mmCIF file of C-alpha atoms in Angstrom:
data_model
loop_
_atom_site.group_PDB
_atom_site.id
_atom_site.type_symbol
_atom_site.label_atom_id
_atom_site.label_comp_id
_atom_site.label_asym_id
_atom_site.label_seq_id
_atom_site.Cartn_x
_atom_site.Cartn_y
_atom_site.Cartn_z
ATOM 1 C CA MET A 1 136.139 49.489 74.381
ATOM 2 C CA LYS A 2 134.386 46.176 73.788
ATOM 3 C CA LYS A 3 131.057 47.677 74.979
ATOM 4 C CA THR A 4 131.493 50.659 72.643
ATOM 5 C CA ILE A 5 132.100 48.418 69.618
ATOM 6 C CA LEU A 6 129.094 46.228 70.478
ATOM 7 C CA SER A 7 126.921 49.314 70.974
ATOM 8 C CA LEU A 8 127.955 50.753 67.608
ATOM 9 C CA ALA A 9 127.345 47.411 65.895
ATOM 10 C CA LEU A 10 123.866 47.198 67.450
ATOM 11 C CA ILE A 11 122.976 50.754 66.379
ATOM 12 C CA ALA A 12 124.263 50.102 62.841
ATOM 13 C CA GLY A 13 122.221 46.890 62.623
ATOM 14 C CA ILE A 14 119.036 48.642 63.741
ATOM 15 C CA ALA A 15 119.638 51.471 61.264
ATOM 16 C CA LEU A 16 120.100 49.023 58.367
ATOM 17 C CA VAL A 17 116.951 47.073 59.220
ATOM 18 C CA SER A 18 114.820 50.185 59.637
ATOM 19 C CA CYS A 19 116.065 51.676 56.337
ATOM 20 C CA ASN A 20 114.827 48.657 54.395
ATOM 21 C CA LYS A 21 111.330 48.676 55.828
ATOM 22 C CA GLU A 22 108.714 50.586 53.913
ATOM 23 C CA SER A 23 106.397 52.494 56.244
ATOM 24 C CA VAL A 24 102.697 51.700 56.195
ATOM 25 C CA GLU A 25 101.999 55.191 54.845
ATOM 26 C CA GLU A 26 104.529 54.811 52.009
ATOM 27 C CA SER A 27 103.076 51.421 51.187
ATOM 28 C CA PHE A 28 99.476 52.582 50.793
ATOM 29 C CA THR A 29 100.637 55.686 48.887
ATOM 30 C CA ALA A 30 102.436 53.399 46.420
ATOM 31 C CA GLU A 31 99.346 51.238 46.057
ATOM 32 C CA ALA A 32 97.024 54.208 45.597
ATOM 33 C CA SER A 33 99.236 55.606 42.831
ATOM 34 C CA THR A 34 98.637 52.505 40.722
ATOM 35 C CA GLU A 35 94.948 52.024 41.528
ATOM 36 C CA THR A 36 92.681 50.709 38.770
ATOM 37 C CA GLU A 37 89.849 53.025 37.835
ATOM 38 C CA THR A 38 86.266 52.360 38.838
ATOM 39 C CA LEU A 39 85.049 54.570 36.016
ATOM 40 C CA ARG A 40 86.677 55.892 32.814
ATOM 41 C CA LEU A 41 85.425 59.108 31.257
ATOM 42 C CA PRO A 42 86.240 60.531 27.819
ATOM 43 C CA GLU A 43 87.842 63.681 29.275
ATOM 44 C CA SER A 44 88.886 65.397 32.491
ATOM 45 C CA GLY A 45 87.644 68.765 33.740
ATOM 46 C CA TYR A 46 84.107 67.531 34.419
ATOM 47 C CA GLU A 47 81.741 68.452 37.243
ATOM 48 C CA MET A 48 80.478 65.980 39.825
ATOM 49 C CA ASN A 49 76.851 66.564 40.786
ATOM 50 C CA VAL A 50 75.098 64.584 43.516
ATOM 51 C CA THR A 51 71.611 64.041 42.102
ATOM 52 C CA GLU A 52 70.384 61.732 44.896
ATOM 53 C CA ALA A 53 71.740 62.187 48.425
ATOM 54 C CA LEU A 54 74.646 59.904 49.306
ATOM 55 C CA THR A 55 73.961 57.837 52.424
ATOM 56 C CA LYS A 56 75.923 55.340 54.483
ATOM 57 C CA SER A 57 74.179 52.695 56.539
ATOM 58 C CA SER A 58 77.284 51.840 58.611
ATOM 59 C CA GLY A 59 81.016 52.091 58.161
ATOM 60 C CA ASP A 60 82.427 54.177 55.333
ATOM 61 C CA VAL A 61 80.771 52.662 52.262
ATOM 62 C CA TYR A 62 77.961 54.583 50.644
ATOM 63 C CA THR A 63 74.946 52.356 50.182
ATOM 64 C CA SER A 64 72.679 54.668 48.204
ATOM 65 C CA GLY A 65 72.830 57.856 46.195
ATOM 66 C CA VAL A 66 73.702 58.966 42.687
ATOM 67 C CA ILE A 67 76.497 61.104 41.226
ATOM 68 C CA GLU A 68 76.345 62.534 37.713
ATOM 69 C CA TYR A 69 79.549 63.456 35.893
ATOM 70 C CA THR A 70 78.854 66.305 33.462
ATOM 71 C CA LYS A 71 80.783 68.589 31.148
ATOM 72 C CA ASN A 72 79.333 71.508 29.195
ATOM 73 C CA GLY A 73 75.829 70.336 30.115
ATOM 74 C CA ASP A 74 76.363 66.805 28.765
ATOM 75 C CA VAL A 75 76.134 63.806 31.115
ATOM 76 C CA LEU A 76 79.308 61.750 30.698
ATOM 77 C CA ALA A 77 78.279 59.044 33.195
ATOM 78 C CA THR A 78 76.004 58.374 36.149
ATOM 79 C CA PHE A 79 77.272 56.471 39.210
ATOM 80 C CA ASP A 80 74.659 54.745 41.409
ATOM 81 C CA TYR A 81 75.628 53.465 44.878
ATOM 82 C CA GLY A 82 72.568 51.218 45.111
ATOM 83 C CA SER A 83 69.363 50.927 47.072
ATOM 84 C CA GLY A 84 70.673 50.935 50.643
ATOM 85 C CA GLU A 85 72.033 47.401 50.981
ATOM 86 C CA GLU A 86 75.451 46.931 52.569
ATOM 87 C CA ASP A 87 76.802 44.858 49.692
ATOM 88 C CA GLU A 88 79.675 47.152 48.625
ATOM 89 C CA LYS A 89 78.380 46.988 45.056
ATOM 90 C CA ALA A 90 77.469 49.829 42.759
ATOM 91 C CA ASN A 91 76.948 50.453 39.069
ATOM 92 C CA TYR A 92 77.386 53.189 36.548
ATOM 93 C CA ILE A 93 75.831 54.081 33.242
ATOM 94 C CA LYS A 94 78.060 55.344 30.449
ATOM 95 C CA ASP A 95 77.114 55.648 26.783
ATOM 96 C CA GLY A 96 73.762 54.020 27.579
ATOM 97 C CA LYS A 97 75.358 50.839 28.987
ATOM 98 C CA LYS A 98 75.171 49.720 32.616
ATOM 99 C CA TYR A 99 78.312 48.373 34.342
ATOM 100 C CA ASP A 100 78.673 46.765 37.782
ATOM 101 C CA CYS A 101 81.581 47.509 40.110
ATOM 102 C CA LYS A 102 82.780 46.764 43.662
ATOM 103 C CA LEU A 103 83.557 49.423 46.261
ATOM 104 C CA ASP A 104 85.665 47.134 48.440
ATOM 105 C CA SER A 105 89.036 46.077 47.103
ATOM 106 C CA LYS A 106 91.559 43.627 48.507
ATOM 107 C CA GLY A 107 94.440 45.409 46.821
ATOM 108 C CA LYS A 108 97.105 44.182 44.508
ATOM 109 C CA LYS A 109 98.954 41.000 45.414
ATOM 110 C CA LYS A 110 101.949 42.872 46.827
ATOM 111 C CA PHE A 111 99.746 44.792 49.269
ATOM 112 C CA LYS A 112 97.056 42.210 49.934
ATOM 113 C CA LYS A 113 98.087 41.345 53.486
ATOM 114 C CA LYS A 114 98.495 44.934 54.676
ATOM 115 C CA PHE A 115 95.280 46.748 53.795
ATOM 116 C CA LYS A 116 91.603 46.601 53.164
ATOM 117 C CA LYS A 117 90.672 49.362 50.745
ATOM 118 C CA VAL A 118 87.265 50.979 50.636
ATOM 119 C CA ILE A 119 86.455 53.128 47.623
ATOM 120 C CA ILE A 120 84.482 56.074 49.012
ATOM 121 C CA GLU A 121 84.149 57.976 45.726
ATOM 122 C CA PRO A 122 84.678 56.249 42.355
ATOM 123 C CA ILE A 123 88.255 56.189 41.096
ATOM 124 C CA VAL A 124 88.037 58.082 37.795
ATOM 125 C CA LYS A 125 90.490 58.126 34.920
ATOM 126 C CA SER A 126 89.909 59.914 31.650
ATOM 127 C CA ASP A 127 91.015 59.222 28.096
ATOM 128 C CA ASP A 128 92.882 62.542 27.961
ATOM 129 C CA CYS A 129 94.952 62.040 31.141
ATOM 130 C CA GLU A 130 97.427 59.370 32.229
ATOM 131 C CA PHE A 131 96.671 59.870 35.941
ATOM 132 C CA ILE A 132 93.679 59.265 38.189
ATOM 133 C CA VAL A 133 91.677 62.506 38.106
ATOM 134 C CA SER A 134 89.308 62.001 41.046
ATOM 135 C CA GLY A 135 88.157 59.568 43.703
ATOM 136 C CA ILE A 136 88.687 58.797 47.369
ATOM 137 C CA ILE A 137 90.009 55.579 48.928
ATOM 138 C CA LYS A 138 90.193 54.782 52.640
ATOM 139 C CA PHE A 139 92.766 52.248 53.818
ATOM 140 C CA TYR A 140 92.332 50.023 56.880
ATOM 141 C CA SER A 141 94.790 47.665 58.537
ATOM 142 C CA TYR A 142 93.981 44.013 57.851
ATOM 143 C CA LYS A 143 95.339 43.046 61.260
ATOM 144 C CA SER A 144 93.514 45.548 63.474
ATOM 145 C CA GLY A 145 90.809 46.964 61.204
ATOM 146 C CA ASP A 146 91.938 50.461 62.211
ATOM 147 C CA TRP A 147 91.878 53.313 59.726
ATOM 148 C CA VAL A 148 95.379 53.860 58.308
ATOM 149 C CA GLY A 149 94.735 56.730 55.925
ATOM 150 C CA THR A 150 92.780 58.251 53.079
ATOM 151 C CA VAL A 151 93.867 59.208 49.573
ATOM 152 C CA ASP A 152 91.948 61.908 47.695
ATOM 153 C CA PHE A 153 92.774 62.122 43.982
ATOM 154 C CA GLY A 154 91.208 65.527 43.402
ATOM 155 C CA ASP A 155 88.327 67.173 41.583
ATOM 156 C CA GLY A 156 88.615 65.842 38.029
ATOM 157 C CA THR A 157 91.513 68.031 36.921
ATOM 158 C CA CYS A 158 94.194 66.279 34.885
ATOM 159 C CA ASP A 159 97.255 66.382 37.131
ATOM 160 C CA ASN A 160 99.447 63.928 39.016
ATOM 161 C CA ILE A 161 98.633 65.366 42.458
ATOM 162 C CA ALA A 162 96.865 63.495 45.258
ATOM 163 C CA VAL A 163 96.466 64.170 48.984
ATOM 164 C CA LYS A 164 97.152 61.536 51.621
ATOM 165 C CA THR A 165 95.596 62.014 55.063
ATOM 166 C CA THR A 166 96.822 60.008 58.053
ATOM 167 C CA LYS A 167 96.867 60.500 61.805
ATOM 168 C CA LYS A 168 99.955 62.641 61.200
ATOM 169 C CA GLY A 169 98.037 65.078 58.972
ATOM 170 C CA GLU A 170 97.782 65.815 55.241
ATOM 171 C CA HIS A 171 100.551 65.328 52.718
ATOM 172 C CA THR A 172 100.476 66.035 48.983
ATOM 173 C CA PHE A 173 102.163 63.423 46.816
ATOM 174 C CA TYR A 174 102.726 62.981 43.101
ATOM 175 C CA MET A 175 101.702 59.956 41.068
ATOM 176 C CA GLY A 176 103.758 58.464 38.304
ATOM 177 C CA LYS A 177 107.094 59.826 37.133
#
């Protein structure tokens, strides 16, 4: 009887501890849902056109290439990954002004110790949508450097849908409320 009670207590304790832990996948999904944009466009529903081939010198960060964001024939912005240097820096031109941005992000304070984020495609928000409308982020473990997962925010359509890919496969999740 004593062994049974101790066994039940041990199982209950393990269950309580495991229920309170957020999985790594849930954690990076939560972080991705609140990601700050790399680029803000006036409206969603645009087309992304690669006007100079995107190239990577090593790892997952593009080091050169250009993407144009267009709608109805008008260029909304141009995103330039650079001249081939592995500096994780890029820039974009919007309304005739040039802006610098980083493609490597340490994450928000809450997540800082868990992941290194690499922005593969610019994180785009638009003035007519409360959600991220496109972009791709890869997440890596700070401890091991191993790939943890990828979040793809879509094709520029205004919706709250994103796709998370991990070693377990693909899973659609919803941002915001």
